[in-house]
PDB file of N, CA and C in Angstrom:
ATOM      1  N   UNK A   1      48.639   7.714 -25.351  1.00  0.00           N
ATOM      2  CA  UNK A   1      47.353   8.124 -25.870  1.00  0.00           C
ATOM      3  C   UNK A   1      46.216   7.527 -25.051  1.00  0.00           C
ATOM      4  N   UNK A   2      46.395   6.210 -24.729  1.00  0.00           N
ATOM      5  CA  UNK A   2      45.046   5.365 -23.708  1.00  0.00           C
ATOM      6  C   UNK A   2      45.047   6.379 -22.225  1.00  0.00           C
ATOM      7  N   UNK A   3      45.905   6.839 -21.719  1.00  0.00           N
ATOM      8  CA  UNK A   3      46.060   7.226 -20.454  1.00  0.00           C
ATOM      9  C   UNK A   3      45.199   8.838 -21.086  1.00  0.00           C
ATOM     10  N   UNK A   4      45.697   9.626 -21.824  1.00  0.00           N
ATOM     11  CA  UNK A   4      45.605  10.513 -22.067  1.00  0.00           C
ATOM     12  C   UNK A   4      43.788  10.481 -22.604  1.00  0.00           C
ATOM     13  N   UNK A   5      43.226   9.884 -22.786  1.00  0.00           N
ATOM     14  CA  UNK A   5      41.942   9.393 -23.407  1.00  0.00           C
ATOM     15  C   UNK A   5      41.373   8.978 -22.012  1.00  0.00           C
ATOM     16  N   UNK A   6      41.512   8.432 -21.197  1.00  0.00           N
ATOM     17  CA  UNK A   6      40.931   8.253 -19.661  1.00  0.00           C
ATOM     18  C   UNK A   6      40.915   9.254 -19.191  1.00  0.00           C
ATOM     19  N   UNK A   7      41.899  10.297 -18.791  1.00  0.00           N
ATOM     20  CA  UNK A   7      41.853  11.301 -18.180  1.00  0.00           C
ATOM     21  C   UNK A   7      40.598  12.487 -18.978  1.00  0.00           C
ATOM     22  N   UNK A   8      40.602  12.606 -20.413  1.00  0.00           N
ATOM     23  CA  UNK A   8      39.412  12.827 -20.859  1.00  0.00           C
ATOM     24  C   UNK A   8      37.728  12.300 -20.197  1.00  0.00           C
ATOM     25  N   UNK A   9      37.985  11.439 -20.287  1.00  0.00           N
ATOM     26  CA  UNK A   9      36.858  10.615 -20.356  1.00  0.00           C
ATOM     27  C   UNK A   9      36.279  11.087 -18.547  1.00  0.00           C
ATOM     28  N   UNK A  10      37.018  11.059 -17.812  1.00  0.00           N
ATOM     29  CA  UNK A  10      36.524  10.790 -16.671  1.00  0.00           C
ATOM     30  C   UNK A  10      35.569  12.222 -16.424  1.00  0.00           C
ATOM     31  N   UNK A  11      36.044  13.650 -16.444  1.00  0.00           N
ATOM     32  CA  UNK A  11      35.174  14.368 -16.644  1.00  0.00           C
ATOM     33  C   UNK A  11      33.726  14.367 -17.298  1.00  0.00           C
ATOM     34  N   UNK A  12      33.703  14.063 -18.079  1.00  0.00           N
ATOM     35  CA  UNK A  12      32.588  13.430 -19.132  1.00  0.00           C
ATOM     36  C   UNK A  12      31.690  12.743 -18.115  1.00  0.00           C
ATOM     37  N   UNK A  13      32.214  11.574 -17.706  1.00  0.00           N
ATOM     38  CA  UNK A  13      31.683  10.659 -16.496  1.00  0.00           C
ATOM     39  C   UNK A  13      31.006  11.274 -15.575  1.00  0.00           C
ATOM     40  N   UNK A  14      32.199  12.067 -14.861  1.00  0.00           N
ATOM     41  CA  UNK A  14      31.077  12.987 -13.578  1.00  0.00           C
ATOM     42  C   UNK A  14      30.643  14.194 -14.240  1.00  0.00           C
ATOM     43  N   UNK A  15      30.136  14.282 -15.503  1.00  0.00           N
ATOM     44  CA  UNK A  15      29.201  15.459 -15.710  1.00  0.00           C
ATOM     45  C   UNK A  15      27.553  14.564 -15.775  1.00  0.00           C
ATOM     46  N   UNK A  16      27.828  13.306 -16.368  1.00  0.00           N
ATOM     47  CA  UNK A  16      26.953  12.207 -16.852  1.00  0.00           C
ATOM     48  C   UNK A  16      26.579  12.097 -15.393  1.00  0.00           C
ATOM     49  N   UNK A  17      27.288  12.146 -14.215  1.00  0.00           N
ATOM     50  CA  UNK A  17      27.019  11.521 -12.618  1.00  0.00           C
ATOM     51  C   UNK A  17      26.152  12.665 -12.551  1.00  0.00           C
ATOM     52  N   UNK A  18      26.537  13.651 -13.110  1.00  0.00           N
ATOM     53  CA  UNK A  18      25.976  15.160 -12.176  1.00  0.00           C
ATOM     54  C   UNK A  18      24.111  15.065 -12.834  1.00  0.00           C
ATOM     55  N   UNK A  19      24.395  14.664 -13.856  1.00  0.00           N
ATOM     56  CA  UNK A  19      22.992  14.729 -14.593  1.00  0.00           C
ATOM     57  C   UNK A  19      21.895  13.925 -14.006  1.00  0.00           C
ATOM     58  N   UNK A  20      22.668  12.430 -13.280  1.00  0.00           N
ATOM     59  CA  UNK A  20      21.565  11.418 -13.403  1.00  0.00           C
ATOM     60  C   UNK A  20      21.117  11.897 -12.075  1.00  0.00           C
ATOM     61  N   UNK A  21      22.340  12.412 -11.045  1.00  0.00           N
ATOM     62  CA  UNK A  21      22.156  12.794  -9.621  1.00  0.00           C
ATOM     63  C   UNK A  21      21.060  13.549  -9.236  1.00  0.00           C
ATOM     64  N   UNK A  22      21.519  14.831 -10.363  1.00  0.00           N
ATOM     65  CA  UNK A  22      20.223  16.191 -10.326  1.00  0.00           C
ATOM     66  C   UNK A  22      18.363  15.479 -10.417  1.00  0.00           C
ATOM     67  N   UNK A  23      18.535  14.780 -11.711  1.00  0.00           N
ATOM     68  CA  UNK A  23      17.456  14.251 -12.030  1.00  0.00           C
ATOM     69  C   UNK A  23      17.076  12.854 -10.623  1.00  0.00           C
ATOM     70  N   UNK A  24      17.628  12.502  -9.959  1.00  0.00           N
ATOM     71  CA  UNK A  24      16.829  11.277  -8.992  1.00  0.00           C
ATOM     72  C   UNK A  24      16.619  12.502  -7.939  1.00  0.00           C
ATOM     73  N   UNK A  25      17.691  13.545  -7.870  1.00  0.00           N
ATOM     74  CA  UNK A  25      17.206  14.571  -6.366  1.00  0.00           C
ATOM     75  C   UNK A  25      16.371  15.855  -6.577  1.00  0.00           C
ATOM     76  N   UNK A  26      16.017  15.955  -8.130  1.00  0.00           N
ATOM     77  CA  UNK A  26      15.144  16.842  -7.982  1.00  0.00           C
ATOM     78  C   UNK A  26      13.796  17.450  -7.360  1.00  0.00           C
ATOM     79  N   UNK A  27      13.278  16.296  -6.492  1.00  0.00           N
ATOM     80  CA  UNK A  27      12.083  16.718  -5.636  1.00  0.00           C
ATOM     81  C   UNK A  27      12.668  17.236  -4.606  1.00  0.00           C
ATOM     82  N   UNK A  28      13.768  16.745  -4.119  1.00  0.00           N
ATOM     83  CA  UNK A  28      14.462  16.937  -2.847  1.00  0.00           C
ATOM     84  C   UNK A  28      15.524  18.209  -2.411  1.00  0.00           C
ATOM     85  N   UNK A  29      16.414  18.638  -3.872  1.00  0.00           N
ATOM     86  CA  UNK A  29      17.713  19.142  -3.488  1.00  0.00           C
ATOM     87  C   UNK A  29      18.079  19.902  -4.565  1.00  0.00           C
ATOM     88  N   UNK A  30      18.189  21.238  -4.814  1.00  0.00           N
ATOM     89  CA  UNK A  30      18.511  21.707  -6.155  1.00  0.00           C
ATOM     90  C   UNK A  30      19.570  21.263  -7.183  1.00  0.00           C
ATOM     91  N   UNK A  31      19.998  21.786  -8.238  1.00  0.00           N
ATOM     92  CA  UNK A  31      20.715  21.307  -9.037  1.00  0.00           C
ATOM     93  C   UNK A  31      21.602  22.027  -8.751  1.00  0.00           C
ATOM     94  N   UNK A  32      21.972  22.794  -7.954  1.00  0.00           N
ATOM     95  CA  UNK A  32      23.050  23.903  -7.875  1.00  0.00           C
ATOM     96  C   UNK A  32      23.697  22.973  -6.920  1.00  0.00           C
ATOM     97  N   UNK A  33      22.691  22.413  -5.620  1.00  0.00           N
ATOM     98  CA  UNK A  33      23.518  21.503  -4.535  1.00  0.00           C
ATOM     99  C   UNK A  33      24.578  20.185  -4.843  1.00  0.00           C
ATOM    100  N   UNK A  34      23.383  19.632  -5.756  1.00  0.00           N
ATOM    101  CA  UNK A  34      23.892  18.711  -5.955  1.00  0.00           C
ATOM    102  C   UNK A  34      25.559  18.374  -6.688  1.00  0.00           C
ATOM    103  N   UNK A  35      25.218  19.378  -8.013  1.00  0.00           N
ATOM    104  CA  UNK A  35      26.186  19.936  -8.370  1.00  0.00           C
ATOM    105  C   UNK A  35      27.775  19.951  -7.663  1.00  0.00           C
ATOM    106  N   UNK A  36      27.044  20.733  -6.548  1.00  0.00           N
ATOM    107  CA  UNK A  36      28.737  20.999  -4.972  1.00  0.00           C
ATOM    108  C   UNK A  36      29.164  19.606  -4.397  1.00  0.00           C
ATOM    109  N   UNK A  37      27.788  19.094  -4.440  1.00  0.00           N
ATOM    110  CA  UNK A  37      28.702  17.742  -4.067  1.00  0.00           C
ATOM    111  C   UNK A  37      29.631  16.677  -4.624  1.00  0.00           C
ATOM    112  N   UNK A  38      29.044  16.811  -5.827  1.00  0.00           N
ATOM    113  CA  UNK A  38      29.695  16.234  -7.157  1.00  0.00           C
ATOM    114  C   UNK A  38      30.937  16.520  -6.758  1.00  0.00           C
ATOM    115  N   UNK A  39      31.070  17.722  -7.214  1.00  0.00           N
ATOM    116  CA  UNK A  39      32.347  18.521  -7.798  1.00  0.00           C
ATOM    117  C   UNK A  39      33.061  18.032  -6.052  1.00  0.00           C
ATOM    118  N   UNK A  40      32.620  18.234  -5.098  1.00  0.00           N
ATOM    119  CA  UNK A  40      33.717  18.313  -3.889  1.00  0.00           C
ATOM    120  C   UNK A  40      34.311  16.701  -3.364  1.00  0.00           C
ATOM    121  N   UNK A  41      33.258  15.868  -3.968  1.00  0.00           N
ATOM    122  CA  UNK A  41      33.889  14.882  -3.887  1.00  0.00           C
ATOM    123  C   UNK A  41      34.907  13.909  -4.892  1.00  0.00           C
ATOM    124  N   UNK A  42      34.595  15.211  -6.198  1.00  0.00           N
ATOM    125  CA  UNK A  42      35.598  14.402  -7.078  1.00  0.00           C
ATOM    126  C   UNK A  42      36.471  15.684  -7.269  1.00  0.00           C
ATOM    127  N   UNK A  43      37.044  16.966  -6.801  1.00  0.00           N
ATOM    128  CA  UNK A  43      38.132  17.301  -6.336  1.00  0.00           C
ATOM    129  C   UNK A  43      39.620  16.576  -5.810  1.00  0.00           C
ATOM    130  N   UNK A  44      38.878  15.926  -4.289  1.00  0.00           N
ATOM    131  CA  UNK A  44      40.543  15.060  -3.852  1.00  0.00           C
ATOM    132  C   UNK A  44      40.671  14.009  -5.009  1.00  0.00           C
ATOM    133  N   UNK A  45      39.989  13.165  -6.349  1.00  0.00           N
ATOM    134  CA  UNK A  45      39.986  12.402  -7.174  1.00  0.00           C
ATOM    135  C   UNK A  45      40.699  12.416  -7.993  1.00  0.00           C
ATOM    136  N   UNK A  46      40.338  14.358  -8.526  1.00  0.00           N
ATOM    137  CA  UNK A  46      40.888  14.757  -9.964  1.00  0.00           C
ATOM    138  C   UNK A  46      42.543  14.738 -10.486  1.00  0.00           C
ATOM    139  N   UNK A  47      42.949  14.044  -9.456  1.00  0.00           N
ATOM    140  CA  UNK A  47      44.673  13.922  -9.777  1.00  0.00           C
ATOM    141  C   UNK A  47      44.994  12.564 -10.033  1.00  0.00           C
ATOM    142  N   UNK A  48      44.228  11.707  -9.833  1.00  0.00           N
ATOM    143  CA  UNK A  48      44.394  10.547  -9.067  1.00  0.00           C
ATOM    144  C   UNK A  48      45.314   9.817 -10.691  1.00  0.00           C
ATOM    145  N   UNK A  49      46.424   8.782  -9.959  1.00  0.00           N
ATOM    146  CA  UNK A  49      47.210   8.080 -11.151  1.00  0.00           C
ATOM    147  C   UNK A  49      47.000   6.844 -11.882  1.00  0.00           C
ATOM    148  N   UNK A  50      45.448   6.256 -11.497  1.00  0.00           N
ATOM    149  CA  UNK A  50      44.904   5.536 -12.061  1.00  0.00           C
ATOM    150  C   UNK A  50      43.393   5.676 -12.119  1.00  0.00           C
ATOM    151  N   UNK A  51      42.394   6.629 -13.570  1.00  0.00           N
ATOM    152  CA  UNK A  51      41.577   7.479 -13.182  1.00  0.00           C
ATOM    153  C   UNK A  51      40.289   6.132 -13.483  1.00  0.00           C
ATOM    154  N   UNK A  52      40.838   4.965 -13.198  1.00  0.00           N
ATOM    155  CA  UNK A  52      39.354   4.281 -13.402  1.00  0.00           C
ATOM    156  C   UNK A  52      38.699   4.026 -13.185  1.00  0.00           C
ATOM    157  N   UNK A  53      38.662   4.271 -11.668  1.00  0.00           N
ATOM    158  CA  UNK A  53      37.659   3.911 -10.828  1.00  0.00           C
ATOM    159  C   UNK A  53      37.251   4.918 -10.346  1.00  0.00           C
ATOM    160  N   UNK A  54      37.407   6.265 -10.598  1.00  0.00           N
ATOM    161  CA  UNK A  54      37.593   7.404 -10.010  1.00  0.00           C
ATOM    162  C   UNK A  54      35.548   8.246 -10.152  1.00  0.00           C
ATOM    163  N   UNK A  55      35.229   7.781 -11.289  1.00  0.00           N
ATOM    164  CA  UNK A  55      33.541   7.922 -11.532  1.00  0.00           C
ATOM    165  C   UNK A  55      32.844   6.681 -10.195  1.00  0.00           C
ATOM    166  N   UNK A  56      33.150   5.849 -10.222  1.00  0.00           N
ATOM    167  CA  UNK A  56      32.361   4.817  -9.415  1.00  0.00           C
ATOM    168  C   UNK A  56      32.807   5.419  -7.450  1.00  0.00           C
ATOM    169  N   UNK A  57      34.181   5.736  -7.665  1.00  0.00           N
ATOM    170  CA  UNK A  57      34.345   6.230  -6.472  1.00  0.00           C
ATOM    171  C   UNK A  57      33.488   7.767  -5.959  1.00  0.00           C
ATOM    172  N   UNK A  58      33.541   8.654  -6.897  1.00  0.00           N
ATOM    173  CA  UNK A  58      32.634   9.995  -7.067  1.00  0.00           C
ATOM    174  C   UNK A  58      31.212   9.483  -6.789  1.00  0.00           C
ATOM    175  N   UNK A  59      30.908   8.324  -7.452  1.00  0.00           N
ATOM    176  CA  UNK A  59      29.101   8.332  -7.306  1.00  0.00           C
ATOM    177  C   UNK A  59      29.101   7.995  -5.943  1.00  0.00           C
ATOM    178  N   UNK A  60      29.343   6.936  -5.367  1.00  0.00           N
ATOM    179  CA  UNK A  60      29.585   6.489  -3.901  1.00  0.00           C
ATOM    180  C   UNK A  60      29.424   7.326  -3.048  1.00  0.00           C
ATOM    181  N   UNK A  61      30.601   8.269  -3.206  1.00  0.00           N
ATOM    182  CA  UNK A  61      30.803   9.172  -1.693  1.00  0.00           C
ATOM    183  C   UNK A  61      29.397  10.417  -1.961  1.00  0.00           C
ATOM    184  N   UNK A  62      29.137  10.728  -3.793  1.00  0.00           N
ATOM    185  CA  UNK A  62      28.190  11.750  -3.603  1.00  0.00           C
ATOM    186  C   UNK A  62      26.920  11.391  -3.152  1.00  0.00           C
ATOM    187  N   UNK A  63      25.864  10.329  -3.480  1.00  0.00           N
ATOM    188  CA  UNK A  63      25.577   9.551  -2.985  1.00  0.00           C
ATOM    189  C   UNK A  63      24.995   9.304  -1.891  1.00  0.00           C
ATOM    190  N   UNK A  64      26.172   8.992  -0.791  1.00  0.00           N
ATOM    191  CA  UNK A  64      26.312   9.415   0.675  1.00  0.00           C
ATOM    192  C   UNK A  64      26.063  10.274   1.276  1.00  0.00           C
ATOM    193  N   UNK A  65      26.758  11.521   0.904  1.00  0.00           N
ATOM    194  CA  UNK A  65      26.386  12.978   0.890  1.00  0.00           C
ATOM    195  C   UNK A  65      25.481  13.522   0.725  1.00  0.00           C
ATOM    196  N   UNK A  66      24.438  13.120  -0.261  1.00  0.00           N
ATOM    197  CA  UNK A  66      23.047  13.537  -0.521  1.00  0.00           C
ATOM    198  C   UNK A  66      21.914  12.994   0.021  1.00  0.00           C
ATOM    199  N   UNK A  67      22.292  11.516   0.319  1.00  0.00           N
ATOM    200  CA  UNK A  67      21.648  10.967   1.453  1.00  0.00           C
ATOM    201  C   UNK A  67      21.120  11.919   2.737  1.00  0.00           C
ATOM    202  N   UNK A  68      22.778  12.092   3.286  1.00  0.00           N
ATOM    203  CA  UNK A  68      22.860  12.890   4.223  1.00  0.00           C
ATOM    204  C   UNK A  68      21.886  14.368   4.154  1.00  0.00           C
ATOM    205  N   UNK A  69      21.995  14.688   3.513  1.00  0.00           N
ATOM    206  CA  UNK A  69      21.522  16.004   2.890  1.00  0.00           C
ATOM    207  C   UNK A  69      20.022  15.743   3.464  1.00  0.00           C
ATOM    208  N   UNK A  70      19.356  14.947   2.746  1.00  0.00           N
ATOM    209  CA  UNK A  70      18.160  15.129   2.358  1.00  0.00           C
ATOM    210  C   UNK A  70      17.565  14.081   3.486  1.00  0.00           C
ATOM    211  N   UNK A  71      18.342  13.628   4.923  1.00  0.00           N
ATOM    212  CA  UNK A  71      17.748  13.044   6.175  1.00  0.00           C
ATOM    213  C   UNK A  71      16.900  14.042   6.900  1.00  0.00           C
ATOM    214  N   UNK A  72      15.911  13.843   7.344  1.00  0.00           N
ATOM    215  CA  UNK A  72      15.052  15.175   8.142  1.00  0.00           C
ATOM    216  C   UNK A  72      16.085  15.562   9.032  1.00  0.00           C
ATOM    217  N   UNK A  73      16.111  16.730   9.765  1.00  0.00           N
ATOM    218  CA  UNK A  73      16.502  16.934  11.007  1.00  0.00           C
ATOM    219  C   UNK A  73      15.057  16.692  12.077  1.00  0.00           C
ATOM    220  N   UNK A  74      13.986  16.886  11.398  1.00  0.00           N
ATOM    221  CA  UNK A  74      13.279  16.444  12.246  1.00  0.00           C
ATOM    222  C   UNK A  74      12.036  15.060  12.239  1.00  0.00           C
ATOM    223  N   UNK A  75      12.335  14.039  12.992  1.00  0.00           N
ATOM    224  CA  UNK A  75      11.802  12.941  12.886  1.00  0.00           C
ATOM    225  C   UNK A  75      10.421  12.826  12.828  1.00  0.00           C
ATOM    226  N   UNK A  76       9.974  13.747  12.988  1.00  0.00           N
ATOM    227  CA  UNK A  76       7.613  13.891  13.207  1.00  0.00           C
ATOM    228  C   UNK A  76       7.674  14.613  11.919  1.00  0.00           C
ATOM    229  N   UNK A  77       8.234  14.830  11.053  1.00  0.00           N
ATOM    230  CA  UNK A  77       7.946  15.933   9.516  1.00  0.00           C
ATOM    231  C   UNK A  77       7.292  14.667   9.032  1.00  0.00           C
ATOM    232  N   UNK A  78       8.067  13.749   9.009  1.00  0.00           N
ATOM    233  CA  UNK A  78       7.029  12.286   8.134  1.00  0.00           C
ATOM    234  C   UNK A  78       5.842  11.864   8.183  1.00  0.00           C
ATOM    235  N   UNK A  79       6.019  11.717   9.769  1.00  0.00           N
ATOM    236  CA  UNK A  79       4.172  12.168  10.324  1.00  0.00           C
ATOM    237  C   UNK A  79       3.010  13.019   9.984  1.00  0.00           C
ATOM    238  N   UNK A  80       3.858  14.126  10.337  1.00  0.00           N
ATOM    239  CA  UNK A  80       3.178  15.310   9.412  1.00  0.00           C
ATOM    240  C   UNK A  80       2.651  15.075   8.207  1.00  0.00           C
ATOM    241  N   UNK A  81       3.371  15.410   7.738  1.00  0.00           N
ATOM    242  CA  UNK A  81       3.135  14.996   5.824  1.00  0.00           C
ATOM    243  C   UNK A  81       2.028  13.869   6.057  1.00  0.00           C
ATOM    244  N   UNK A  82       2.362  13.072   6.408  1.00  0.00           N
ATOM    245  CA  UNK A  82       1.112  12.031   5.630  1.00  0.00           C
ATOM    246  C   UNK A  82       0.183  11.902   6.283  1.00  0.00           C
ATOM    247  N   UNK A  83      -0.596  12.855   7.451  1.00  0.00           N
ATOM    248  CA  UNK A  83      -1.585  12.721   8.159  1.00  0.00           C
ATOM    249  C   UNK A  83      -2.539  13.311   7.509  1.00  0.00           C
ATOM    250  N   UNK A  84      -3.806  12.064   7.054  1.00  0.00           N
ATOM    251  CA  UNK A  84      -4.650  12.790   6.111  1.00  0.00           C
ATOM    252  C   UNK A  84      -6.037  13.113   6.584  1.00  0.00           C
ATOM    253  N   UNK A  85      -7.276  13.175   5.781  1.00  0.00           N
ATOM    254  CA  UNK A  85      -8.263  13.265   7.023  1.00  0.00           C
ATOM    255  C   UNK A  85      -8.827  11.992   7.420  1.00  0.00           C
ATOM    256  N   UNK A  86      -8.751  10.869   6.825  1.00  0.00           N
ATOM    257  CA  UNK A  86      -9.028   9.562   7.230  1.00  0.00           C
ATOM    258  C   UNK A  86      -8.392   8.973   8.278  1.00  0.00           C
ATOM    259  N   UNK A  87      -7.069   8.910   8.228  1.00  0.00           N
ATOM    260  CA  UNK A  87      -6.125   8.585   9.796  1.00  0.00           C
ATOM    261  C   UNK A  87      -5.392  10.148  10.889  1.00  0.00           C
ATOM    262  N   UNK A  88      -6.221  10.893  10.006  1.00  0.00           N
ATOM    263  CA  UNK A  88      -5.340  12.288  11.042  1.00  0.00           C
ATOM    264  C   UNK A  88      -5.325  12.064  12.284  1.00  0.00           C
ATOM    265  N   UNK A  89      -6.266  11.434  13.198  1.00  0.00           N
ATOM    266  CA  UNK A  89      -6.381  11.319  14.671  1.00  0.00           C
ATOM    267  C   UNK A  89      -5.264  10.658  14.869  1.00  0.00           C
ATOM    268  N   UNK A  90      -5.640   9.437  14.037  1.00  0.00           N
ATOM    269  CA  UNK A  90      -4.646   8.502  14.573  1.00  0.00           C
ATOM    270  C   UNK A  90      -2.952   8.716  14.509  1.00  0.00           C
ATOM    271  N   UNK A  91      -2.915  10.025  13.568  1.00  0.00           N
ATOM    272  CA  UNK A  91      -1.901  10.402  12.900  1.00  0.00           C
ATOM    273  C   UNK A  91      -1.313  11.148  13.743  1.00  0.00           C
ATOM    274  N   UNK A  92      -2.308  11.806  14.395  1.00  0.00           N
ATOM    275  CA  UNK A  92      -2.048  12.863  15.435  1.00  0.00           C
ATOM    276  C   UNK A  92      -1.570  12.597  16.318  1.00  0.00           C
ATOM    277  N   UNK A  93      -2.353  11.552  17.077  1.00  0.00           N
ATOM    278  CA  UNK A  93      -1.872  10.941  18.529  1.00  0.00           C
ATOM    279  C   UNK A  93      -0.450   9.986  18.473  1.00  0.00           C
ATOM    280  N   UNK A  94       0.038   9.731  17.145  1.00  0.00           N
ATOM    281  CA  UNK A  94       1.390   8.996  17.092  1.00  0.00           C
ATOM    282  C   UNK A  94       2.495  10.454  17.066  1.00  0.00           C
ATOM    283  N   UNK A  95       1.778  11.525  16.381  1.00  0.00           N
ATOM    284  CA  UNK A  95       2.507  12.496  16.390  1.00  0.00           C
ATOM    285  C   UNK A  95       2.997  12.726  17.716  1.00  0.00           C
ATOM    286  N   UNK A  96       2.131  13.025  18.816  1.00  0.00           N
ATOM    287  CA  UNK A  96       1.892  13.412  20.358  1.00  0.00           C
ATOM    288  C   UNK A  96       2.940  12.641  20.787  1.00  0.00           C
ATOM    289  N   UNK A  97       2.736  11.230  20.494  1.00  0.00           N
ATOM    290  CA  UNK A  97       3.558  10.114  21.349  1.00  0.00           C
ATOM    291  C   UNK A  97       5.229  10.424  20.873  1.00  0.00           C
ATOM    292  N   UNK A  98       5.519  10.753  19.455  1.00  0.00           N
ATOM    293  CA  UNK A  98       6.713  10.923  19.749  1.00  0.00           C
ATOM    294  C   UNK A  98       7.556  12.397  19.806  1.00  0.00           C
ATOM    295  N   UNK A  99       6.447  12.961  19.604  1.00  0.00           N
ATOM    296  CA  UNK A  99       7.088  14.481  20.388  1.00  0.00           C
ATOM    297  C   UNK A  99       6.922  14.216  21.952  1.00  0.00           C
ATOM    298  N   UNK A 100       6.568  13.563  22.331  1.00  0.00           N
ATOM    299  CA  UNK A 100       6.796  13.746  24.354  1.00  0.00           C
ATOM    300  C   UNK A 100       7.766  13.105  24.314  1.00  0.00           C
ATOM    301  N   UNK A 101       8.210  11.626  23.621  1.00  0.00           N
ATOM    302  CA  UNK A 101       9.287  10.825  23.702  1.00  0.00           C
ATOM    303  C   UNK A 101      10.551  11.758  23.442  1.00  0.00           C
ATOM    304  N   UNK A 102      10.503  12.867  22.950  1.00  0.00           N
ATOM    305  CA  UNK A 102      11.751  13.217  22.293  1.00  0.00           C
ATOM    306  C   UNK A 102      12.089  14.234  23.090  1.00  0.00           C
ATOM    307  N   UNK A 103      10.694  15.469  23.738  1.00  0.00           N
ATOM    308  CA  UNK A 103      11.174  15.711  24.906  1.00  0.00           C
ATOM    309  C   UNK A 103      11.886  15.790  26.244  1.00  0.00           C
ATOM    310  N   UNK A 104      10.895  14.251  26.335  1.00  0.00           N
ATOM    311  CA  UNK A 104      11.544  13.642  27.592  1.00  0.00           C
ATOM    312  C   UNK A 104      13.217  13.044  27.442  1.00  0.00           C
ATOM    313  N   UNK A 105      13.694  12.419  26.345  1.00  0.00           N
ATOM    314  CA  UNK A 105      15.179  12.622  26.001  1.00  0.00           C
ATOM    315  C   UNK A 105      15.899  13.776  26.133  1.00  0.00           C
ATOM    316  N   UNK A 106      15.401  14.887  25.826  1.00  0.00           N
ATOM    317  CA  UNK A 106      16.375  16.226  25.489  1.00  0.00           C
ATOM    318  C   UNK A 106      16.678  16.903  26.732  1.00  0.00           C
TER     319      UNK A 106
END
């Protein structure tokens, strides 16, 4: 019955993961995404023969994943964004400096 009551429980867990996940990435990442990650990282889990660590292992790797997700691909968007009209010049010309830097790499 205890085993059989864990294996319950753990679903429960990563629906509770899926909730708190949606809600910290909602500026960032829909609830549909987040959702996929959940679920794909607690897939290889859902068998597992000792399910207790199996929520703490799910938050971890999703987590990671959403991290990932939500890294710019592009490094001057930050710049962007916060160049206002008080530092825009200055905002600008750091912009300049690392778009030539990134040029000159590529």
């Amino acid at each position: 019955m205890g085993a059989n009551t864990a294996e319950t429980a753990v679903p429960d867990a990563i629906q509770d993961l899926t909730d708190r996940l949606t809600a910290s990435y909602a500026n960032l990442l829909t609830a549909a995404t987040v959702q996929d990650v959940v679920q794909d990282c607690y897939q290889p889990l859902s068998n597992a023969r000792i399910p207790n660590y199996v929520p703490i292992l799910v938050e971890h790797n999703s987590r990671s994943k959403l991290r990932q997700l939500t890294r710019r691909s592009d490094p001057t968007a930050l710049l962007r964004e916060h160049s206002d009209g008080i530092r825009g010049h200055s905002m600008t010309r750091a912009y300049r400096r690392v778009r030539v830097a990134l040029t000159r790499l590529a």
